[in-house]
């Protein structure tokens, strides 16, 4: 049983059970979204252990973008500009970026003339691409395996903490890598924003690898408990994912006893988000029911998290699906729900069929590819409609 990483309690309120079916799994798996009854932190339990999650990220290639969508570029630029506005950095500031991916965020510092840059990224494929495209020094490691003889003035974590099972241990390790009075920048989804508007995709925030749901209160609780004082924190909207991110800067200090603040809003927001997601899922389920009833031949574009949820939460598995396509080459040849996953080029052989785009974030991009690159003549259905 995973305990609360803020207060160590094991007394939870269960809010939701999320199911997934992935290509490497014979049967669906699930995790449970819960709220700590003592401090109010919201997170997932019944998850893979940290070593299993590390293996997932080391082997993962689904977040590799040689050319970033403009929305993601803006997110990285906003993060960089937030740091520059709030910290007195010099070009010689030693910076470590944890979870660097292909180095798109770290590249902003290099372009601005910063010279002491290092990245850390579990995926070896991403590390190679970062070196190839940006000439960045990136080490292939996880937080628990990373080693350095140097201490850093600034460590950045963009979209990282929501993925980590052992939060307290990871923050302690990060603390040990900072100079005294060094800074830590964190960007994580803001759970308080989840329940404010209808999501573009039902249960989008409940991805398999998203296991911590932070508010300002819970993030401050975590950081204060591990020897960090808050410099600034705010909630920043981004239209690419249609959600808010918390952008926060903390400073390393001598650890002292700090009282835990009770988070009274996170549970309320998660419950509202669940209700809104159920409404959104019903719309998608109706689209899928039409496909099942017609039994028209269908190609599913996307073998990722949305498909993994829809195969569990709707009757998508009963549609007359010929195969699934995905741009992630590491998935090609694998089987998902009895269907082969193929490269997108295969659709040239079936230009008149119906395509169901199982993506919201990249739906417009995929539709544009279908129409312009492949001259698609068949029907296109997207959950973003």
mmCIF file with all atom_site columns, N, CA and C in Angstrom, residues 4 38 44 63 79 101 131 133 179 183 218 224 230 235 256 269 350 364 378:
data_model
loop_
_atom_site.group_PDB
_atom_site.id
_atom_site.type_symbol
_atom_site.label_atom_id
_atom_site.label_alt_id
_atom_site.label_comp_id
_atom_site.label_asym_id
_atom_site.label_entity_id
_atom_site.label_seq_id
_atom_site.pdbx_PDB_ins_code
_atom_site.Cartn_x
_atom_site.Cartn_y
_atom_site.Cartn_z
_atom_site.occupancy
_atom_site.B_iso_or_equiv
_atom_site.pdbx_formal_charge
_atom_site.auth_seq_id
_atom_site.auth_comp_id
_atom_site.auth_asym_id
_atom_site.auth_atom_id
_atom_site.pdbx_PDB_model_num
ATOM 1  N N  . UNK A 1 4   ? 0.516   8.183  2.116   1.00 0.00 ? 4   UNK A N  1
ATOM 2  C CA . UNK A 1 4   ? 0.530   9.582  1.706   1.00 0.00 ? 4   UNK A CA 1
ATOM 3  C C  . UNK A 1 4   ? 1.959   10.097 1.783   1.00 0.00 ? 4   UNK A C  1
ATOM 4  N N  . UNK A 1 38  ? -6.179  12.944 6.202   1.00 0.00 ? 38  UNK A N  1
ATOM 5  C CA . UNK A 1 38  ? -5.540  13.820 7.189   1.00 0.00 ? 38  UNK A CA 1
ATOM 6  C C  . UNK A 1 38  ? -5.132  15.155 6.570   1.00 0.00 ? 38  UNK A C  1
ATOM 7  N N  . UNK A 1 44  ? -2.525  8.600  -6.493  1.00 0.00 ? 44  UNK A N  1
ATOM 8  C CA . UNK A 1 44  ? -2.952  7.272  -6.926  1.00 0.00 ? 44  UNK A CA 1
ATOM 9  C C  . UNK A 1 44  ? -2.264  6.198  -6.091  1.00 0.00 ? 44  UNK A C  1
ATOM 10 N N  . UNK A 1 63  ? 6.893   10.168 -26.133 1.00 0.00 ? 63  UNK A N  1
ATOM 11 C CA . UNK A 1 63  ? 6.934   11.611 -25.961 1.00 0.00 ? 63  UNK A CA 1
ATOM 12 C C  . UNK A 1 63  ? 8.080   12.238 -26.752 1.00 0.00 ? 63  UNK A C  1
ATOM 13 N N  . UNK A 1 79  ? 7.844   28.553 -19.219 1.00 0.00 ? 79  UNK A N  1
ATOM 14 C CA . UNK A 1 79  ? 8.580   28.067 -18.056 1.00 0.00 ? 79  UNK A CA 1
ATOM 15 C C  . UNK A 1 79  ? 9.924   28.803 -17.939 1.00 0.00 ? 79  UNK A C  1
ATOM 16 N N  . UNK A 1 101 ? 13.839  14.864 -21.361 1.00 0.00 ? 101 UNK A N  1
ATOM 17 C CA . UNK A 1 101 ? 13.310  14.449 -22.652 1.00 0.00 ? 101 UNK A CA 1
ATOM 18 C C  . UNK A 1 101 ? 14.366  14.663 -23.725 1.00 0.00 ? 101 UNK A C  1
ATOM 19 N N  . UNK A 1 131 ? 21.327  14.998 -27.816 1.00 0.00 ? 131 UNK A N  1
ATOM 20 C CA . UNK A 1 131 ? 22.715  15.241 -28.236 1.00 0.00 ? 131 UNK A CA 1
ATOM 21 C C  . UNK A 1 131 ? 22.796  15.538 -29.729 1.00 0.00 ? 131 UNK A C  1
ATOM 22 N N  . UNK A 1 133 ? 20.353  16.711 -31.859 1.00 0.00 ? 133 UNK A N  1
ATOM 23 C CA . UNK A 1 133 ? 19.678  17.917 -32.341 1.00 0.00 ? 133 UNK A CA 1
ATOM 24 C C  . UNK A 1 133 ? 20.164  19.191 -31.672 1.00 0.00 ? 133 UNK A C  1
ATOM 25 N N  . UNK A 1 179 ? 23.533  23.284 -4.192  1.00 0.00 ? 179 UNK A N  1
ATOM 26 C CA . UNK A 1 179 ? 24.305  24.123 -3.285  1.00 0.00 ? 179 UNK A CA 1
ATOM 27 C C  . UNK A 1 179 ? 23.390  24.646 -2.180  1.00 0.00 ? 179 UNK A C  1
ATOM 28 N N  . UNK A 1 183 ? 18.426  26.858 -5.876  1.00 0.00 ? 183 UNK A N  1
ATOM 29 C CA . UNK A 1 183 ? 17.015  27.006 -6.222  1.00 0.00 ? 183 UNK A CA 1
ATOM 30 C C  . UNK A 1 183 ? 16.479  25.770 -6.926  1.00 0.00 ? 183 UNK A C  1
ATOM 31 N N  . UNK A 1 218 ? -0.519  21.324 -1.175  1.00 0.00 ? 218 UNK A N  1
ATOM 32 C CA . UNK A 1 218 ? 0.204   20.052 -1.048  1.00 0.00 ? 218 UNK A CA 1
ATOM 33 C C  . UNK A 1 218 ? 1.636   20.161 -1.538  1.00 0.00 ? 218 UNK A C  1
ATOM 34 N N  . UNK A 1 224 ? 8.336   22.041 1.966   1.00 0.00 ? 224 UNK A N  1
ATOM 35 C CA . UNK A 1 224 ? 8.728   22.523 3.290   1.00 0.00 ? 224 UNK A CA 1
ATOM 36 C C  . UNK A 1 224 ? 9.222   21.384 4.167   1.00 0.00 ? 224 UNK A C  1
ATOM 37 N N  . UNK A 1 230 ? 9.552   28.532 0.100   1.00 0.00 ? 230 UNK A N  1
ATOM 38 C CA . UNK A 1 230 ? 8.913   29.023 -1.119  1.00 0.00 ? 230 UNK A CA 1
ATOM 39 C C  . UNK A 1 230 ? 9.412   30.414 -1.464  1.00 0.00 ? 230 UNK A C  1
ATOM 40 N N  . UNK A 1 235 ? -0.502  29.707 -10.478 1.00 0.00 ? 235 UNK A N  1
ATOM 41 C CA . UNK A 1 235 ? -1.170  28.789 -11.402 1.00 0.00 ? 235 UNK A CA 1
ATOM 42 C C  . UNK A 1 235 ? -1.246  29.449 -12.762 1.00 0.00 ? 235 UNK A C  1
ATOM 43 N N  . UNK A 1 256 ? 13.801  22.462 8.987   1.00 0.00 ? 256 UNK A N  1
ATOM 44 C CA . UNK A 1 256 ? 13.210  22.724 10.293  1.00 0.00 ? 256 UNK A CA 1
ATOM 45 C C  . UNK A 1 256 ? 11.800  22.145 10.318  1.00 0.00 ? 256 UNK A C  1
ATOM 46 N N  . UNK A 1 269 ? -12.149 19.476 -6.041  1.00 0.00 ? 269 UNK A N  1
ATOM 47 C CA . UNK A 1 269 ? -11.843 19.649 -7.465  1.00 0.00 ? 269 UNK A CA 1
ATOM 48 C C  . UNK A 1 269 ? -11.788 18.318 -8.194  1.00 0.00 ? 269 UNK A C  1
ATOM 49 N N  . UNK A 1 350 ? -6.030  1.624  -47.525 1.00 0.00 ? 350 UNK A N  1
ATOM 50 C CA . UNK A 1 350 ? -7.454  1.657  -47.130 1.00 0.00 ? 350 UNK A CA 1
ATOM 51 C C  . UNK A 1 350 ? -7.980  3.093  -47.061 1.00 0.00 ? 350 UNK A C  1
ATOM 52 N N  . UNK A 1 364 ? -6.015  17.579 -34.181 1.00 0.00 ? 364 UNK A N  1
ATOM 53 C CA . UNK A 1 364 ? -5.973  18.479 -35.340 1.00 0.00 ? 364 UNK A CA 1
ATOM 54 C C  . UNK A 1 364 ? -4.762  18.183 -36.212 1.00 0.00 ? 364 UNK A C  1
ATOM 55 N N  . UNK A 1 378 ? -11.907 8.924  -46.736 1.00 0.00 ? 378 UNK A N  1
ATOM 56 C CA . UNK A 1 378 ? -12.893 8.314  -45.851 1.00 0.00 ? 378 UNK A CA 1
ATOM 57 C C  . UNK A 1 378 ? -13.343 9.250  -44.741 1.00 0.00 ? 378 UNK A C  1
#
